[in-house]
């Protein structure tokens, strides 16, 4: 497995944290592997009247702390190892944030941009039926990830409900508000990234009003993070997506850039900015780099070029372990993914609770819970880092692994 294999990286991070801890060997071995993996091959009717065959996955890494929770990714290059890694990171993220969930993830090998809305619906409903062996409001609760949306969650919820004969809103999170989604869920990950960044700035005695930011990845997480940066007075000077990046030293206005990206499908050629490559974005002179695109984009090949003082990991697994070592030596402050992007699953938890109670909370209450939980998570990580003299990522993993390890021992080994 190479540096860019996210499962190899998730295991390397796990091993590094475990090496600092005094844990029961058998429990460590248990937590190293996914609990169960479902691979499905299924047909879907396409508009050309042909039947196309797709491959999908649903992996449960752990169900020790509660029902498993994790998004579903539709991407042409998604692999079983990606899904395993993402499921494992979900376990640690939920444990770190003190949520009563285990970790899961799903994926389908498909480019959703190449499907018509009807084809996407048929594929989603069939995939939902295939994985309904596993999912349920008390067993495994999917949510959105790259390539899926609130509408995709609505189709999964409806398919599951049709099979039960009654509506089960709590089977998914990230669904539209009209059918039981939570206010603030769409913005939760990007908002949580900025809440954790604001804590980091305060910890490092940096004034948000004087901070410059570059955003790698301009999708759900990146666009919301951009708007939230402005709320706190930070200046976003660069942004990039899969087609390239732009820089505008005087500051990019989120409203205009989001409208431009929505219209043209890319950030490149945004009026008043200069086009740069994604590599140039990573090495830009700025205070904060928000890594909000996808996994393994900061590697040993480019970590040396990073000039930012802080990396906020909006994406899952954006920094490889080899890059981590280089960034550590350079003194870069990393807000690790399982903390930084935990806002999404945190508000998903609030959505799930609302769904189980058939009750709605106002946006102010959601955002205030979110901020409190992000601040608590941040402080727990800093406290653990200081006590054990380890990097932020190792501290975050140690806290999470300890919680799941202890739960296994308290529950006992059946039978
Ligand atoms: P998205 O599909 O909305 O956006 C992804 C963005 O990254 C797009 O702009 C895409 O063009 C860009 N991108 C893809 N490859 C790139 C590359 N090689 N270089 C630069 N940009 C590239 O996805 P999202 O929901 O914003 O998720 C982004 C990341 O955040 C993923 O790692 C996801 O797992 C993680 N995450 C998302 C959520 C959530 O609630 N959406 C929650 C937690 C973690």
Coordinates of C-alpha atoms in Angstrom, one line a residue, residues 73-380:
X73 CA -19.6 8.6 -1.3
X74 CA -20.4 8.4 -5.0
X75 CA -17.2 8.7 -6.9
X76 CA -15.6 7.0 -9.9
X77 CA -12.4 6.1 -8.1
X78 CA -13.8 5.1 -4.7
X79 CA -12.2 1.8 -3.4
X80 CA -12.9 -0.6 -0.6
X81 CA -9.7 0.6 1.1
X82 CA -11.0 4.2 0.9
X83 CA -14.3 3.1 2.6
X84 CA -12.4 1.1 5.3
X85 CA -10.3 4.1 6.1
X86 CA -13.2 6.5 6.2
X87 CA -15.2 4.1 8.4
X88 CA -12.3 3.8 10.9
X89 CA -11.9 7.6 11.0
X90 CA -15.7 7.9 11.7
X91 CA -15.3 5.6 14.8
X92 CA -12.5 7.9 16.1
X93 CA -14.4 11.1 15.2
X94 CA -17.6 10.0 17.0
X95 CA -15.6 8.8 20.0
X96 CA -13.6 12.0 20.2
X97 CA -16.7 14.1 20.1
X98 CA -18.4 12.0 22.8
X99 CA -21.2 11.0 20.4
X100 CA -23.0 7.6 21.0
X101 CA -22.1 6.2 17.6
X102 CA -19.7 3.7 16.1
X103 CA -18.1 4.3 12.7
X104 CA -19.2 3.3 9.2
X105 CA -18.9 4.5 5.6
X106 CA -20.4 3.6 2.2
X107 CA -19.4 4.1 -1.4
X108 CA -20.5 3.4 -4.9
X109 CA -18.1 3.4 -7.9
X110 CA -19.9 5.9 -10.1
X111 CA -19.4 9.4 -11.4
X112 CA -22.7 11.0 -10.3
X113 CA -22.1 14.0 -12.6
X114 CA -22.5 11.7 -15.6
X115 CA -26.0 10.5 -14.6
X116 CA -29.3 12.2 -15.2
X117 CA -31.4 13.0 -12.1
X118 CA -33.6 10.0 -12.8
X119 CA -30.6 7.6 -13.3
X120 CA -29.1 8.9 -10.0
X121 CA -32.4 8.2 -8.2
X122 CA -32.7 4.7 -9.6
X123 CA -29.1 3.9 -8.7
X124 CA -29.5 5.3 -5.2
X125 CA -32.7 3.5 -4.5
X126 CA -31.3 0.2 -5.6
X127 CA -28.1 0.7 -3.6
X128 CA -30.2 1.6 -0.6
X129 CA -32.2 -1.6 -1.0
X130 CA -28.9 -3.6 -1.3
X131 CA -27.5 -2.2 1.9
X132 CA -30.8 -2.3 3.8
X133 CA -29.4 -5.5 5.4
X134 CA -27.3 -3.2 7.5
X135 CA -28.9 0.3 7.7
X136 CA -31.6 1.3 10.2
X137 CA -32.2 4.1 12.8
X138 CA -30.9 1.9 15.6
X139 CA -28.2 0.0 13.7
X140 CA -26.4 2.1 11.0
X141 CA -27.3 5.6 9.9
X142 CA -25.9 6.9 6.6
X143 CA -25.3 10.6 5.7
X144 CA -24.0 12.5 2.7
X145 CA -20.4 12.6 1.6
X146 CA -18.6 13.5 -1.6
X147 CA -20.9 13.0 -4.6
X148 CA -24.1 12.6 -2.5
X149 CA -26.6 15.3 -1.4
X150 CA -29.7 15.9 0.7
X151 CA -31.8 14.7 -2.2
X152 CA -29.8 11.4 -2.3
X153 CA -30.5 11.0 1.4
X154 CA -34.2 11.7 0.8
X155 CA -34.3 8.8 -1.7
X156 CA -32.5 6.5 0.7
X157 CA -35.0 7.5 3.5
X158 CA -38.0 6.9 1.2
X159 CA -36.7 3.6 -0.1
X160 CA -36.1 2.3 3.5
X161 CA -39.5 3.6 4.6
X162 CA -41.3 2.0 1.7
X163 CA -39.9 -1.4 2.7
X164 CA -41.1 -0.8 6.3
X165 CA -44.5 0.6 5.5
X166 CA -44.0 3.8 7.5
X167 CA -41.7 6.8 7.5
X168 CA -38.4 6.4 9.2
X169 CA -36.7 9.8 9.1
X170 CA -33.9 8.8 11.6
X171 CA -32.5 6.2 9.2
X172 CA -30.4 8.9 7.5
X173 CA -29.1 12.3 8.3
X174 CA -28.3 15.2 6.0
X175 CA -31.8 15.0 4.4
X176 CA -33.8 18.0 3.4
X177 CA -35.4 20.0 6.2
X178 CA -38.9 19.4 4.6
X179 CA -38.7 15.7 5.5
X180 CA -37.1 16.0 8.9
X181 CA -33.6 17.2 8.2
X182 CA -32.0 19.5 10.7
X183 CA -31.5 23.2 10.3
X184 CA -27.8 24.0 10.0
X185 CA -26.8 20.5 8.8
X186 CA -25.6 21.5 5.3
X187 CA -23.4 24.2 6.8
X188 CA -22.3 22.1 9.9
X189 CA -19.0 20.7 8.6
X190 CA -17.7 24.0 7.2
X191 CA -19.0 25.9 10.2
X192 CA -17.3 23.4 12.6
X193 CA -14.0 23.8 10.7
X194 CA -14.1 27.5 11.4
X195 CA -15.2 27.1 15.0
X196 CA -12.1 24.9 15.6
X197 CA -9.9 27.2 13.6
X198 CA -11.0 30.2 15.8
X199 CA -10.1 28.2 18.9
X200 CA -6.7 27.4 17.3
X201 CA -6.1 31.1 16.5
X202 CA -6.9 32.1 20.1
X203 CA -4.6 29.3 21.4
X204 CA -1.8 30.6 19.2
X205 CA -2.5 34.2 20.1
X206 CA -3.3 35.1 16.5
X207 CA -5.9 37.8 15.6
X208 CA -8.5 36.5 13.1
X209 CA -8.8 40.0 11.7
X210 CA -5.2 39.7 10.5
X211 CA -5.3 36.2 9.2
X212 CA -5.1 35.1 5.6
X213 CA -6.6 31.8 4.4
X214 CA -6.3 29.5 1.4
X215 CA -9.0 26.9 0.8
X216 CA -8.3 23.7 -1.0
X217 CA -11.6 22.2 -2.2
X218 CA -14.5 24.4 -3.0
X219 CA -17.5 22.1 -2.5
X220 CA -19.8 21.9 0.5
X221 CA -17.1 22.2 3.1
X222 CA -14.9 24.8 1.3
X223 CA -17.7 27.2 0.4
X224 CA -19.3 27.2 3.8
X225 CA -15.9 27.6 5.5
X226 CA -15.2 30.6 3.2
X227 CA -18.5 32.4 4.3
X228 CA -17.7 31.6 8.0
X229 CA -14.2 32.9 7.6
X230 CA -15.7 36.3 6.7
X231 CA -18.0 36.2 9.8
X232 CA -14.9 36.1 11.9
X233 CA -13.0 38.7 9.9
X234 CA -10.5 36.4 8.2
X235 CA -9.4 37.2 4.7
X236 CA -9.6 34.3 2.2
X237 CA -7.0 35.0 -0.5
X238 CA -7.1 31.7 -2.5
X239 CA -9.4 28.8 -3.3
X240 CA -9.2 25.8 -5.5
X241 CA -11.2 22.8 -6.8
X242 CA -10.5 19.8 -9.0
X243 CA -10.0 22.0 -12.1
X244 CA -7.4 24.5 -10.6
X245 CA -7.1 27.3 -8.2
X246 CA -7.1 31.1 -8.0
X247 CA -5.4 33.8 -5.8
X248 CA -6.6 37.3 -5.1
X249 CA -4.4 39.0 -2.5
X250 CA -6.9 41.7 -1.7
X251 CA -9.4 39.0 -0.6
X252 CA -12.1 36.9 -2.4
X253 CA -15.8 37.6 -1.5
X254 CA -17.6 34.4 -0.7
X255 CA -20.9 35.5 -2.1
X256 CA -19.4 36.4 -5.5
X257 CA -17.1 33.4 -5.7
X258 CA -19.8 30.9 -4.8
X259 CA -22.2 32.4 -7.4
X260 CA -19.4 32.2 -10.0
X261 CA -18.6 28.6 -9.1
X262 CA -22.3 27.7 -9.2
X263 CA -22.6 29.3 -12.7
X264 CA -19.4 28.1 -14.3
X265 CA -18.7 24.9 -12.3
X266 CA -15.2 26.0 -11.4
X267 CA -13.3 28.8 -9.5
X268 CA -10.8 29.4 -12.3
X269 CA -11.1 32.7 -14.2
X270 CA -12.9 34.4 -11.4
X271 CA -12.8 38.1 -12.2
X272 CA -10.2 40.1 -10.3
X273 CA -8.2 37.0 -9.4
X274 CA -5.2 35.2 -11.0
X275 CA -5.3 31.5 -12.0
X276 CA -2.7 29.2 -10.2
X277 CA -2.2 25.5 -10.0
X278 CA -3.4 23.4 -7.1
X279 CA 0.2 22.8 -6.1
X280 CA 0.8 26.5 -6.0
X281 CA -2.2 26.8 -3.7
X282 CA -0.7 24.3 -1.2
X283 CA 2.5 26.3 -1.1
X284 CA 1.0 29.8 -1.0
X285 CA 2.2 32.3 1.6
X286 CA -0.8 32.5 4.0
X287 CA -1.5 31.9 7.6
X288 CA -4.1 29.1 7.3
X289 CA -4.5 26.3 4.7
X290 CA -8.0 24.7 4.9
X291 CA -7.6 21.2 3.4
X292 CA -11.2 20.7 2.4
X293 CA -11.0 18.6 -0.8
X294 CA -10.3 15.0 -0.4
X295 CA -7.8 12.5 1.1
X296 CA -4.0 12.3 0.5
X297 CA -3.4 15.7 -1.2
X298 CA -0.7 16.8 1.2
X299 CA 2.0 14.3 0.8
X300 CA 5.8 14.0 1.3
X301 CA 6.1 15.5 -2.2
X302 CA 4.6 18.9 -1.3
X303 CA 4.6 19.1 2.5
X304 CA 7.9 20.9 2.4
X305 CA 6.5 23.7 0.3
X306 CA 3.7 24.5 2.8
X307 CA 4.1 28.0 4.2
X308 CA 0.9 28.2 6.2
X309 CA 1.2 28.2 10.0
X310 CA -2.0 26.2 10.5
X311 CA -3.6 23.4 8.5
X312 CA -7.3 22.9 9.2
X313 CA -8.3 19.5 7.9
X314 CA -11.8 19.9 6.6
X315 CA -11.4 16.8 4.5
X316 CA -10.9 13.3 5.8
X317 CA -7.3 12.1 5.7
X318 CA -5.9 15.0 3.6
X319 CA -2.4 14.7 5.1
X320 CA -0.4 11.5 4.8
X321 CA 1.7 10.2 7.7
X322 CA 4.9 11.0 5.8
X323 CA 3.7 14.6 5.2
X324 CA 2.8 14.8 8.9
X325 CA 6.4 14.2 9.9
X326 CA 7.6 17.0 7.6
X327 CA 4.9 19.4 8.8
X328 CA 5.8 18.6 12.4
X329 CA 9.4 19.5 11.9
X330 CA 8.3 22.7 10.2
X331 CA 6.2 23.6 13.3
X332 CA 2.9 23.7 11.4
X333 CA -0.1 23.5 13.8
X334 CA -2.5 20.8 12.4
X335 CA -6.1 20.7 13.4
X336 CA -6.6 17.0 12.8
X337 CA -9.5 15.8 10.6
X338 CA -11.3 13.8 13.3
X339 CA -11.7 17.0 15.3
X340 CA -11.7 19.7 12.6
X341 CA -14.5 18.3 10.4
X342 CA -16.5 16.7 13.2
X343 CA -19.1 19.4 12.9
X344 CA -20.9 17.4 10.2
X345 CA -21.4 14.3 12.3
X346 CA -22.1 16.4 15.4
X347 CA -25.1 18.1 13.8
X348 CA -26.0 14.7 12.2
X349 CA -26.3 13.4 15.8
X350 CA -28.6 16.3 16.6
X351 CA -30.7 15.6 13.5
X352 CA -30.9 11.9 14.5
X353 CA -32.1 12.8 18.0
X354 CA -34.7 15.2 16.5
X355 CA -35.8 12.5 14.1
X356 CA -36.3 9.9 16.9
X357 CA -38.3 12.5 18.9
X358 CA -40.2 13.8 15.9
X359 CA -39.2 17.3 17.1
X360 CA -37.4 20.3 15.7
X361 CA -34.8 22.6 17.2
X362 CA -34.2 26.2 16.0
X363 CA -31.0 27.1 14.1
X364 CA -29.6 29.1 17.0
X365 CA -29.8 26.1 19.3
X366 CA -28.1 23.8 16.7
X367 CA -25.3 26.2 16.1
X368 CA -24.8 26.9 19.8
X369 CA -24.6 23.1 20.5
X370 CA -22.2 22.7 17.6
X371 CA -19.9 25.5 18.8
X372 CA -19.9 24.2 22.4
X373 CA -19.0 20.7 21.3
X374 CA -16.3 21.8 18.9
X375 CA -14.7 24.0 21.6
X376 CA -14.9 21.1 24.1
X377 CA -13.3 18.7 21.5
X378 CA -10.5 21.2 20.8
X379 CA -9.7 21.7 24.4
X380 CA -9.7 18.0 25.1

